[in-house]
């Protein structure tokens, strides 16, 4: 089917129309209240922070207009003013009849720009959210140290930022060192000379990310997530320009909502396919986590064959999931990875519900974490690349030596960089230890992120993440619609993940753009042609990451290290370390919390000798 008219995008007389969700919903109970009521403990939340980045004024300046609170139209110049970080759907209403009028994309001469931000789903009563909230609270309620530990952390991606944030919550003083001039690591972004942002990747925040969702709440920035309708939308390669949807009914609980979404889709899975896949999933449902972990030794493709599922289903359906999860194809990806994702999506009602960040990650997500760290006495330093890990005679860490010659010392040390960078800097004496030698099997996967600005508004798309099912592309989105800060009423900016990228990472940008345009011509047959005889490219940016998240191939699970190393005072954080969410933003944040937890538990042992002696004398 063509793009649903509620989410079809085009300019009509320069106007942008935004409609509110059907009916009003009561605000969910705060998680702190829920925890207090259900666990009999008192948890304190962070006070709401003032929104420093006023997107409303930014949008008004960019487009020269404002929007009325209850009107159905906006300024003649086609702009839209977002007040603070409120969702668009919370500001404007249009009559329901106008919001849900149906018509075909192909036949429409003019088409309204319609986009909806849905309310934040009620996540606070899920087991995983409560566990994440409890872990967060443990740092704030832990005994205050007599003298805070100075913890030196390498890498200001989400893992390093998370480690520093929760150490600061526990009363310690992190020193966070970032090699580059930008925060975020794998969620870094840059602004070009024209003021447009381009990112390392296309980042989606799922309802099944409990530690990430808690982090947003703790920082008071829940309103910076733009939640989309609860659907998964796939392009149809055999029907260029058309899509197939998996719609999760809001009124049904999990896993019934997910099962019904699968059963109702007959375009991608036949009934025999569904039956075979369901039978294959039964052992995972019955066997639980032990069965899931045992599937680390088999690829997605081999597992599907074992269940009697045709290769066609793997090649046409699960290739999209495999590339979205780990940027590799089903014949390489460990089935454990897919089962973990399916388990989260099917067991939690809002697990697969997606949100976009309302702007660039360094400012909208990373800076609030930095502000939090610094407000508690921590430090964050950019342009601080580590050249060497200097050791004491006993093999423990003496200091981090930077490229500029500065020496940074602390009571404990954390490496929160990608695993490939850690392996380059490992001291020779450590490489023989099994804990570190196993890291050789963990290798980052190359990823390419493509941004293309077009000279017109593309119509055949949604206000959502789209799965391309292309042999070269993974997922894509029209960021000029899905993201407030990138909003443009007249021109589309497509952000696409080019994967698998191993054969392309060394190729020129021109070759990558040429290949991307050929694939886009299949996704937008009426609007894009490879030779640009239709929509024309105004500009593009390509971000190559030669080593991104670790490659989740069969046999890698036993190689993932715990956050606490055998070296006294040395710890690891990163999505490749041992935690249940694998290679993801959620995995990075959780790894940071687990790393901070290990350091807090070891704090007495890590304290300087004279401080320990004083404490022992005081007890005596």
Coordinates of C-alpha atoms in Angstrom, one line a residue:
X1 CA 0.0 0.0 0.0
X2 CA 1.0 3.6 -0.4
X3 CA 2.0 5.8 2.5
X4 CA -1.0 6.5 4.8
X5 CA -2.4 9.9 4.1
X6 CA -2.1 11.0 7.7
X7 CA 1.7 10.7 7.4
X8 CA 2.1 11.6 3.7
X9 CA 4.4 14.5 3.2
X10 CA 4.4 17.3 0.7
X11 CA 3.9 21.1 0.7
X12 CA 0.5 22.6 0.1
X13 CA 0.6 26.4 -0.2
X14 CA 3.5 26.4 2.2
X15 CA 1.3 25.2 5.1
X16 CA 2.1 22.5 7.6
X17 CA -0.8 20.8 9.4
X18 CA -0.3 18.8 12.5
X19 CA -3.0 16.8 14.2
X20 CA -3.3 15.6 17.7
X21 CA -3.8 12.0 18.8
X22 CA -7.4 10.8 19.1
X23 CA -8.7 11.6 22.5
X24 CA -6.8 12.7 25.6
X25 CA -4.9 10.4 27.8
X26 CA -4.2 10.9 31.5
X27 CA -0.6 11.4 32.5
X28 CA 1.1 8.2 33.6
X29 CA 2.0 7.9 37.2
X30 CA 5.6 9.0 37.9
X31 CA 7.9 6.1 38.3
X32 CA 9.2 7.4 41.7
X33 CA 5.6 7.2 43.0
X34 CA 5.1 3.8 41.6
X35 CA 8.3 2.5 43.1
X36 CA 7.5 4.0 46.4
X37 CA 4.0 2.5 46.5
X38 CA 5.1 -1.0 45.3
X39 CA 8.4 -1.5 46.9
X40 CA 8.0 0.4 50.1
X41 CA 11.0 2.5 49.5
X42 CA 11.5 6.2 48.9
X43 CA 13.2 7.3 45.7
X44 CA 14.0 10.8 44.7
X45 CA 13.8 12.0 41.2
X46 CA 15.9 14.8 39.6
X47 CA 14.0 18.1 39.4
X48 CA 13.0 19.1 35.9
X49 CA 15.7 21.1 34.2
X50 CA 15.0 24.3 32.3
X51 CA 15.1 23.5 28.6
X52 CA 18.2 25.4 27.4
X53 CA 17.6 24.8 23.7
X54 CA 14.5 26.7 22.7
X55 CA 13.5 25.0 19.6
X56 CA 10.5 27.2 19.3
X57 CA 12.6 30.3 18.8
X58 CA 15.0 28.3 16.6
X59 CA 12.1 27.2 14.3
X60 CA 10.6 30.7 14.3
X61 CA 13.8 32.3 13.3
X62 CA 14.4 29.6 10.6
X63 CA 10.9 29.8 9.1
X64 CA 9.7 33.2 10.3
X65 CA 6.3 32.2 11.7
X66 CA 4.3 31.0 14.6
X67 CA 1.4 28.6 15.1
X68 CA -1.9 29.2 16.9
X69 CA -2.7 26.9 19.8
X70 CA -6.0 25.7 18.5
X71 CA -6.0 26.6 14.8
X72 CA -5.6 24.1 12.0
X73 CA -3.3 26.3 9.8
X74 CA 0.0 28.0 10.4
X75 CA 1.8 31.0 9.0
X76 CA 1.9 31.6 5.3
X77 CA 5.6 31.0 5.0
X78 CA 5.1 27.4 5.9
X79 CA 7.0 27.3 9.2
X80 CA 6.0 26.0 12.5
X81 CA 6.9 27.2 16.0
X82 CA 7.6 24.5 18.6
X83 CA 7.3 25.9 22.1
X84 CA 10.1 24.5 24.2
X85 CA 10.2 20.8 23.6
X86 CA 6.5 20.1 23.6
X87 CA 5.4 17.5 21.0
X88 CA 3.8 19.0 17.9
X89 CA 0.6 17.1 18.4
X90 CA 0.2 18.7 21.8
X91 CA 0.0 22.1 20.3
X92 CA -2.2 22.0 17.2
X93 CA -5.5 20.3 16.4
X94 CA -7.3 19.8 13.2
X95 CA -10.8 18.3 12.8
X96 CA -10.7 14.5 12.7
X97 CA -12.4 14.4 9.3
X98 CA -9.5 16.3 7.8
X99 CA -6.9 14.3 9.6
X100 CA -8.1 10.9 8.3
X101 CA -9.2 11.6 4.8
X102 CA -8.0 8.9 2.5
X103 CA -6.5 9.3 -1.0
X104 CA -3.7 7.8 -3.1
X105 CA -0.3 9.3 -3.2
X106 CA 0.1 8.7 -6.9
X107 CA -3.2 10.5 -7.8
X108 CA -2.9 13.5 -5.5
X109 CA -2.0 16.8 -7.1
X110 CA -1.5 18.5 -3.8
X111 CA -0.9 16.9 -0.5
X112 CA -0.9 18.3 3.0
X113 CA 2.0 17.8 5.3
X114 CA 0.6 15.8 8.2
X115 CA 2.6 14.6 11.2
X116 CA 1.8 13.4 14.6
X117 CA 3.8 13.0 17.8
X118 CA 2.2 10.5 20.0
X119 CA 2.1 10.7 23.8
X120 CA 4.9 9.0 25.8
X121 CA 3.8 5.4 26.4
X122 CA 3.2 4.2 29.9
X123 CA 6.5 2.4 30.6
X124 CA 6.8 2.9 34.3
X125 CA 5.0 -0.3 35.4
X126 CA 7.1 -2.7 33.4
X127 CA 9.5 -5.0 35.2
X128 CA 12.5 -3.9 33.2
X129 CA 11.8 -0.3 33.8
X130 CA 11.4 -0.9 37.5
X131 CA 14.7 -2.8 37.6
X132 CA 16.5 0.1 35.8
X133 CA 14.9 2.7 38.1
X134 CA 16.0 0.7 41.2
X135 CA 19.6 0.5 39.9
X136 CA 19.6 4.2 39.2
X137 CA 18.3 5.0 42.7
X138 CA 21.0 2.8 44.3
X139 CA 23.6 5.4 43.3
X140 CA 21.7 8.4 44.8
X141 CA 21.0 6.5 48.1
X142 CA 24.4 4.9 48.6
X143 CA 26.5 6.1 51.6
X144 CA 28.5 9.3 50.8
X145 CA 32.2 8.6 50.6
X146 CA 34.4 10.4 53.2
X147 CA 36.6 11.4 50.3
X148 CA 35.3 11.0 46.7
X149 CA 37.2 8.8 44.3
X150 CA 38.7 10.5 41.3
X151 CA 37.8 8.2 38.4
X152 CA 39.4 8.8 35.0
X153 CA 37.2 7.7 32.1
X154 CA 38.3 7.4 28.5
X155 CA 35.5 8.0 26.0
X156 CA 32.5 10.4 26.1
X157 CA 30.0 8.2 24.2
X158 CA 26.9 7.0 26.0
X159 CA 28.8 4.3 27.9
X160 CA 31.4 6.8 29.3
X161 CA 28.7 9.5 29.9
X162 CA 26.6 7.0 31.8
X163 CA 29.5 5.8 33.9
X164 CA 30.4 9.3 34.8
X165 CA 26.8 10.3 35.5
X166 CA 26.1 7.5 38.0
X167 CA 29.5 7.8 39.7
X168 CA 28.7 11.5 40.2
X169 CA 25.3 10.5 41.6
X170 CA 27.2 8.2 44.1
X171 CA 29.3 11.2 45.3
X172 CA 32.5 10.5 43.3
X173 CA 34.4 12.8 41.0
X174 CA 34.7 11.5 37.4
X175 CA 37.1 13.0 34.9
X176 CA 35.7 12.2 31.4
X177 CA 38.2 12.4 28.6
X178 CA 37.0 12.5 25.0
X179 CA 39.5 12.2 22.1
X180 CA 37.5 14.2 19.6
X181 CA 36.0 17.7 19.8
X182 CA 32.4 16.4 19.9
X183 CA 30.4 14.4 22.5
X184 CA 28.5 11.2 21.9
X185 CA 30.8 8.6 20.4
X186 CA 28.5 6.5 18.2
X187 CA 25.8 9.2 18.5
X188 CA 28.0 12.1 17.6
X189 CA 26.9 14.7 15.1
X190 CA 28.3 17.8 13.4
X191 CA 26.9 21.0 12.0
X192 CA 27.9 22.1 8.5
X193 CA 28.6 25.6 7.3
X194 CA 24.9 26.1 6.5
X195 CA 23.8 25.2 10.0
X196 CA 22.5 21.7 9.1
X197 CA 23.4 18.7 11.3
X198 CA 24.6 15.3 10.1
X199 CA 25.0 12.3 12.4
X200 CA 27.0 9.2 12.9
X201 CA 23.9 7.0 12.7
X202 CA 20.1 7.0 12.5
X203 CA 19.2 6.7 16.2
X204 CA 15.9 5.2 17.4
X205 CA 14.8 5.1 21.0
X206 CA 12.6 2.0 21.8
X207 CA 10.1 1.6 24.6
X208 CA 12.2 -1.6 25.4
X209 CA 15.1 0.6 26.4
X210 CA 14.4 0.9 30.2
X211 CA 17.8 2.3 31.2
X212 CA 17.7 4.9 28.4
X213 CA 14.2 5.9 29.3
X214 CA 15.1 6.2 33.0
X215 CA 18.1 8.4 32.0
X216 CA 15.8 10.8 30.1
X217 CA 13.5 10.9 33.2
X218 CA 16.3 11.5 35.6
X219 CA 17.6 14.4 33.5
X220 CA 14.1 15.9 33.1
X221 CA 14.2 15.6 29.3
X222 CA 11.4 13.1 28.6
X223 CA 9.8 15.7 26.3
X224 CA 12.8 15.6 23.9
X225 CA 11.6 12.2 22.6
X226 CA 9.2 12.4 19.7
X227 CA 7.1 9.2 19.9
X228 CA 5.7 7.7 16.7
X229 CA 2.7 5.5 16.1
X230 CA 3.2 1.9 17.2
X231 CA 4.0 0.3 13.8
X232 CA 6.9 -1.2 11.8
X233 CA 6.9 -0.2 8.2
X234 CA 8.7 -2.1 5.4
X235 CA 9.3 -1.1 1.8
X236 CA 8.1 -3.7 -0.8
X237 CA 11.0 -4.4 -3.2
X238 CA 8.6 -6.3 -5.5
X239 CA 6.2 -3.4 -5.5
X240 CA 8.4 -0.3 -5.9
X241 CA 7.1 2.7 -3.9
X242 CA 4.7 0.6 -1.8
X243 CA 4.9 -0.4 1.9
X244 CA 3.8 -3.2 4.2
X245 CA 3.0 -2.5 7.8
X246 CA 2.9 -4.3 11.1
X247 CA 0.5 -2.3 13.3
X248 CA 0.4 -3.0 17.0
X249 CA -3.1 -2.4 18.5
X250 CA -2.8 0.0 21.4
X251 CA -5.8 -1.5 23.3
X252 CA -4.2 -5.0 23.5
X253 CA -1.6 -6.2 26.0
X254 CA 1.7 -7.9 25.1
X255 CA 2.3 -10.3 23.5
X256 CA -1.2 -10.3 22.0
X257 CA -0.6 -6.9 20.3
X258 CA 2.6 -8.2 18.6
X259 CA 1.1 -11.5 17.6
X260 CA -1.9 -9.8 16.0
X261 CA 0.4 -7.4 14.2
X262 CA 2.1 -10.4 12.6
X263 CA -1.1 -12.3 11.9
X264 CA -2.7 -9.3 10.1
X265 CA 0.2 -8.8 7.7
X266 CA -0.2 -11.1 4.7
X267 CA 2.1 -9.2 2.3
X268 CA 5.4 -10.3 3.8
X269 CA 4.6 -13.6 5.6
X270 CA 2.2 -16.3 4.3
X271 CA 0.2 -18.3 6.7
X272 CA 2.5 -21.4 6.3
X273 CA 5.5 -19.1 7.0
X274 CA 3.8 -17.8 10.2
X275 CA 3.0 -21.2 11.4
X276 CA 6.6 -22.5 10.9
X277 CA 8.1 -19.4 12.5
X278 CA 5.7 -19.7 15.5
X279 CA 6.6 -23.3 16.0
X280 CA 10.3 -22.4 15.9
X281 CA 9.8 -19.7 18.6
X282 CA 8.0 -22.1 21.0
X283 CA 11.3 -23.4 22.4
X284 CA 12.4 -19.8 23.1
X285 CA 9.2 -19.1 24.8
X286 CA 9.3 -22.3 26.9
X287 CA 13.1 -22.4 27.4
X288 CA 13.5 -18.8 28.2
X289 CA 16.9 -17.1 28.6
X290 CA 18.8 -20.4 28.6
X291 CA 17.5 -21.3 25.2
X292 CA 18.1 -17.8 23.9
X293 CA 21.7 -17.9 25.0
X294 CA 22.3 -21.3 23.5
X295 CA 21.4 -19.9 20.1
X296 CA 24.6 -17.8 20.0
X297 CA 26.3 -20.6 18.1
X298 CA 24.0 -20.4 15.0
X299 CA 23.3 -17.8 12.4
X300 CA 19.8 -16.4 11.7
X301 CA 19.7 -18.1 8.3
X302 CA 20.7 -21.5 9.6
X303 CA 18.2 -21.3 12.5
X304 CA 15.4 -20.4 10.0
X305 CA 16.4 -23.4 7.8
X306 CA 16.4 -25.6 10.9
X307 CA 12.8 -24.5 11.6
X308 CA 11.8 -25.2 8.0
X309 CA 11.2 -21.5 7.2
X310 CA 11.9 -20.8 3.5
X311 CA 15.0 -18.8 2.6
X312 CA 12.7 -16.4 0.9
X313 CA 11.4 -15.2 4.3
X314 CA 15.0 -14.8 5.6
X315 CA 16.1 -12.9 2.6
X316 CA 13.0 -10.7 2.3
X317 CA 12.0 -10.2 5.9
X318 CA 14.7 -11.0 8.4
X319 CA 17.4 -9.3 6.3
X320 CA 15.8 -6.0 7.3
X321 CA 15.8 -6.9 11.0
X322 CA 19.4 -8.2 10.9
X323 CA 20.8 -5.1 9.3
X324 CA 18.8 -2.9 11.7
X325 CA 20.1 -4.8 14.7
X326 CA 23.8 -5.2 13.8
X327 CA 24.4 -3.8 10.2
X328 CA 25.1 -7.3 8.8
X329 CA 23.1 -9.9 6.9
X330 CA 21.3 -13.0 8.3
X331 CA 24.0 -15.4 7.2
X332 CA 26.4 -13.7 9.6
X333 CA 24.2 -12.5 12.5
X334 CA 23.9 -14.7 15.6
X335 CA 20.3 -15.9 16.2
X336 CA 20.7 -15.0 19.8
X337 CA 20.6 -11.3 18.8
X338 CA 17.3 -11.6 17.0
X339 CA 15.7 -13.7 19.8
X340 CA 16.7 -11.1 22.4
X341 CA 15.1 -8.3 20.3
X342 CA 11.9 -10.4 19.7
X343 CA 11.6 -11.2 23.3
X344 CA 11.8 -7.5 24.3
X345 CA 9.4 -6.5 21.6
X346 CA 6.8 -9.2 22.3
X347 CA 6.9 -9.3 26.1
X348 CA 6.5 -5.6 26.6
X349 CA 3.4 -3.8 25.2
X350 CA 5.3 -0.7 24.1
X351 CA 8.6 -2.5 23.6
X352 CA 8.8 -2.0 19.9
X353 CA 7.3 1.5 20.0
X354 CA 9.8 4.0 18.5
X355 CA 10.8 7.6 19.2
X356 CA 13.1 10.0 17.5
X357 CA 15.2 12.6 19.4
X358 CA 13.9 16.1 18.7
X359 CA 17.3 17.4 17.6
X360 CA 21.0 16.7 17.4
X361 CA 22.3 14.2 20.0
X362 CA 25.3 16.1 21.3
X363 CA 23.1 19.1 22.4
X364 CA 19.8 17.4 23.1
X365 CA 21.0 14.3 24.9
X366 CA 24.7 14.5 25.7
X367 CA 24.9 18.0 27.0
X368 CA 22.3 17.5 29.7
X369 CA 24.4 14.5 31.0
X370 CA 27.5 16.7 31.0
X371 CA 25.6 19.5 32.9
X372 CA 24.5 16.9 35.4
X373 CA 28.1 15.6 35.8
X374 CA 29.6 19.0 36.2
X375 CA 27.0 20.2 38.6
X376 CA 28.2 17.4 41.0
X377 CA 31.9 18.2 40.7
X378 CA 32.8 16.0 37.8
X379 CA 34.8 17.1 34.7
X380 CA 34.4 16.5 30.9
X381 CA 37.3 17.3 28.7
X382 CA 37.2 17.3 24.9
X383 CA 40.3 16.9 22.6
X384 CA 41.9 14.6 25.2
X385 CA 43.2 11.6 23.2
X386 CA 44.9 8.9 25.2
X387 CA 48.3 7.8 23.8
X388 CA 49.3 5.3 26.5
X389 CA 48.1 3.4 29.6
X390 CA 51.1 3.8 31.9
X391 CA 51.5 1.0 34.5
X392 CA 52.9 0.6 38.0
X393 CA 55.4 -2.1 38.8
X394 CA 52.6 -4.4 40.0
X395 CA 50.8 -4.1 36.6
X396 CA 48.1 -1.8 37.8
X397 CA 47.3 1.5 36.1
X398 CA 49.5 4.5 37.1
X399 CA 48.1 7.1 34.7
X400 CA 46.7 7.8 31.3
X401 CA 49.2 9.7 29.1
X402 CA 47.6 12.0 26.5
X403 CA 48.8 12.9 23.1
X404 CA 49.6 16.4 24.2
X405 CA 51.9 15.0 26.9
X406 CA 49.5 15.6 29.9
X407 CA 49.4 12.9 32.5
X408 CA 46.0 12.2 34.1
X409 CA 46.0 10.2 37.4
X410 CA 43.2 8.9 39.4
X411 CA 42.0 6.4 42.0
X412 CA 40.4 4.2 39.4
X413 CA 40.4 4.1 35.6
X414 CA 37.7 3.2 33.0
X415 CA 38.0 2.5 29.3
X416 CA 34.6 3.3 27.7
X417 CA 35.8 3.4 24.1
X418 CA 34.9 1.0 21.3
X419 CA 36.6 -2.4 21.8
X420 CA 38.9 -1.9 18.8
X421 CA 40.4 1.2 20.3
X422 CA 40.9 -0.6 23.7
X423 CA 42.8 -3.4 21.9
X424 CA 45.1 -0.9 20.3
X425 CA 46.1 0.6 23.6
X426 CA 46.2 -2.5 25.8
X427 CA 49.6 -2.9 27.5
X428 CA 51.6 -5.9 26.3
X429 CA 51.6 -7.4 29.8
X430 CA 47.8 -7.6 29.8
X431 CA 47.3 -9.2 26.4
X432 CA 48.2 -12.6 27.7
X433 CA 45.4 -12.6 30.3
X434 CA 42.3 -14.6 29.2
X435 CA 40.1 -11.7 30.1
X436 CA 41.8 -9.5 27.5
X437 CA 42.9 -12.1 25.0
X438 CA 39.2 -13.1 24.4
X439 CA 38.6 -9.5 23.1
X440 CA 40.4 -10.4 19.9
X441 CA 37.2 -12.1 18.7
X442 CA 35.2 -8.9 19.2
X443 CA 35.5 -6.7 16.1
X444 CA 33.6 -3.6 15.3
X445 CA 31.4 -3.7 12.2
X446 CA 31.8 -0.9 9.5
X447 CA 28.8 1.4 9.0
X448 CA 28.1 4.3 6.6
X449 CA 25.5 6.9 7.4
X450 CA 24.2 8.9 4.4
X451 CA 22.4 12.3 4.5
X452 CA 20.9 13.7 1.3
X453 CA 19.1 17.1 1.0
X454 CA 16.7 17.2 -2.0
X455 CA 15.3 20.2 -3.8
X456 CA 11.7 19.3 -3.0
X457 CA 9.4 17.6 -0.5
X458 CA 9.2 13.9 -1.1
X459 CA 5.7 12.4 -0.8
X460 CA 6.2 8.7 -0.6
X461 CA 7.3 8.5 3.0
X462 CA 6.0 8.5 6.6
X463 CA 6.7 10.3 9.8
X464 CA 8.5 7.2 11.0
X465 CA 11.5 4.9 10.6
X466 CA 11.3 2.8 7.4
X467 CA 12.9 -0.5 6.7
X468 CA 14.2 -0.4 3.1
X469 CA 14.7 -4.2 2.6
X470 CA 17.3 -3.1 0.0
X471 CA 20.5 -5.1 -0.5
X472 CA 22.6 -1.9 0.2
X473 CA 20.4 0.1 2.6
X474 CA 19.2 -0.8 6.1
X475 CA 16.7 1.8 7.5
X476 CA 16.0 5.3 6.5
X477 CA 13.8 8.3 7.5
X478 CA 12.8 11.7 6.2
X479 CA 14.4 13.7 9.0
X480 CA 12.8 16.9 7.8
X481 CA 9.6 15.5 9.1
X482 CA 10.4 13.1 12.0
X483 CA 12.7 15.5 13.9
X484 CA 11.7 19.0 15.1
X485 CA 15.1 20.6 14.8
X486 CA 15.6 19.3 11.2
X487 CA 12.0 20.2 10.1
X488 CA 11.7 21.8 6.7
X489 CA 8.3 22.3 5.0
X490 CA 9.7 22.6 1.5
X491 CA 12.6 20.1 1.2
X492 CA 13.3 16.6 2.4
X493 CA 16.4 15.4 4.0
X494 CA 16.8 11.6 3.9
X495 CA 19.0 10.0 6.4
X496 CA 20.0 6.4 5.5
X497 CA 22.1 3.6 6.9
X498 CA 24.2 2.0 4.3
X499 CA 24.8 -1.6 5.4
X500 CA 26.5 -4.0 5.2
X501 CA 29.3 -1.5 4.5
X502 CA 32.4 -3.7 4.6
X503 CA 32.9 -3.6 0.8
X504 CA 32.0 0.1 0.6
X505 CA 33.8 1.7 3.5
X506 CA 36.9 2.4 1.4
X507 CA 35.0 3.6 -1.7
X508 CA 34.6 7.3 -2.6
X509 CA 31.7 9.4 -1.5
X510 CA 30.6 9.8 -5.1
X511 CA 30.4 6.0 -5.6
X512 CA 28.3 5.6 -2.4
X513 CA 25.9 8.4 -3.4
X514 CA 25.5 6.9 -6.9
X515 CA 24.7 3.5 -5.4
X516 CA 22.3 5.1 -2.9
X517 CA 20.4 7.0 -5.6
X518 CA 19.9 3.8 -7.5
X519 CA 18.3 2.2 -4.4
X520 CA 16.2 5.3 -3.7
X521 CA 14.9 5.2 -7.3
X522 CA 13.2 1.9 -6.3
X523 CA 11.8 3.4 -3.1
X524 CA 10.6 6.6 -4.7
X525 CA 9.9 5.6 -8.3
X526 CA 7.7 8.6 -9.0
X527 CA 10.0 11.1 -7.4
X528 CA 13.6 10.0 -7.6
X529 CA 15.7 8.7 -10.5
X530 CA 19.3 7.7 -10.4
X531 CA 20.3 10.4 -12.9
X532 CA 18.5 13.1 -10.9
X533 CA 16.2 13.9 -13.7
X534 CA 13.5 14.1 -11.1
X535 CA 14.4 15.2 -7.5
X536 CA 17.8 16.8 -7.5
X537 CA 20.4 16.6 -4.7
X538 CA 21.2 20.0 -3.1
X539 CA 24.0 18.6 -1.0
X540 CA 25.0 15.5 0.9
X541 CA 27.1 14.4 3.9
X542 CA 28.5 10.9 4.4
X543 CA 29.8 9.7 7.8
X544 CA 32.0 6.6 7.7
X545 CA 32.6 4.6 10.8
X546 CA 35.1 1.8 10.1
X547 CA 34.6 0.2 13.4
X548 CA 31.1 0.7 15.0
X549 CA 29.3 -1.7 17.3
X550 CA 30.8 -5.1 17.8
X551 CA 29.9 -7.7 15.1
X552 CA 27.4 -10.1 16.8
X553 CA 28.4 -13.3 15.0
X554 CA 28.0 -16.8 16.4
X555 CA 30.4 -17.6 19.2
X556 CA 31.1 -14.0 20.3
X557 CA 28.9 -14.0 23.5
X558 CA 31.5 -15.9 25.7
X559 CA 34.1 -13.3 24.7
X560 CA 32.2 -10.3 26.1
X561 CA 34.0 -9.2 29.3
X562 CA 32.5 -8.2 32.6
X563 CA 32.9 -4.5 33.5
X564 CA 35.3 -5.3 36.3
X565 CA 38.7 -6.4 35.0
X566 CA 41.3 -8.6 36.8
X567 CA 43.5 -5.5 37.0
X568 CA 42.9 -3.7 40.3
X569 CA 41.3 -0.3 39.7
X570 CA 40.7 -0.8 35.9
X571 CA 37.2 -1.2 34.5
X572 CA 35.4 -1.4 31.1
X573 CA 32.2 0.1 29.8
X574 CA 30.7 -0.2 26.4
X575 CA 27.9 -2.1 24.6
X576 CA 30.4 -5.0 23.9
X577 CA 30.8 -5.7 27.7
X578 CA 28.5 -8.2 29.4
X579 CA 24.9 -6.9 29.6
X580 CA 21.6 -8.2 28.3
X581 CA 21.0 -5.6 25.6
X582 CA 23.8 -6.4 23.2
X583 CA 25.1 -3.7 20.8
X584 CA 22.7 -0.8 21.3
X585 CA 22.3 2.6 22.9
X586 CA 20.5 0.8 25.8
X587 CA 23.4 -1.6 26.1
X588 CA 25.9 1.3 26.3
X589 CA 23.9 3.1 29.0
X590 CA 23.4 -0.1 31.0
X591 CA 27.1 -1.0 30.7
X592 CA 28.0 2.4 32.2
X593 CA 25.6 1.8 35.1
X594 CA 27.1 -1.6 35.8
X595 CA 30.6 -0.2 35.5
X596 CA 29.8 2.5 38.0
X597 CA 28.1 0.0 40.3
X598 CA 31.3 -2.1 40.3
X599 CA 33.4 0.9 41.2
X600 CA 31.1 2.0 44.0
X601 CA 31.3 -1.6 45.4
X602 CA 35.1 -1.4 45.3
X603 CA 35.3 2.1 46.6
X604 CA 36.9 1.2 49.9
X605 CA 39.6 -0.9 48.2
X606 CA 40.2 1.8 45.7
X607 CA 40.6 4.6 48.2
X608 CA 44.2 5.9 48.7
X609 CA 46.3 4.0 51.3
X610 CA 46.3 6.8 53.8
X611 CA 42.6 7.2 53.6
X612 CA 42.0 3.4 54.2
X613 CA 44.4 3.5 57.2
X614 CA 42.5 6.5 58.6
X615 CA 39.2 4.7 58.1
X616 CA 40.5 1.5 59.8
X617 CA 41.8 3.6 62.8
X618 CA 38.5 5.3 63.1
X619 CA 36.7 2.0 63.3
X620 CA 39.2 0.6 65.8

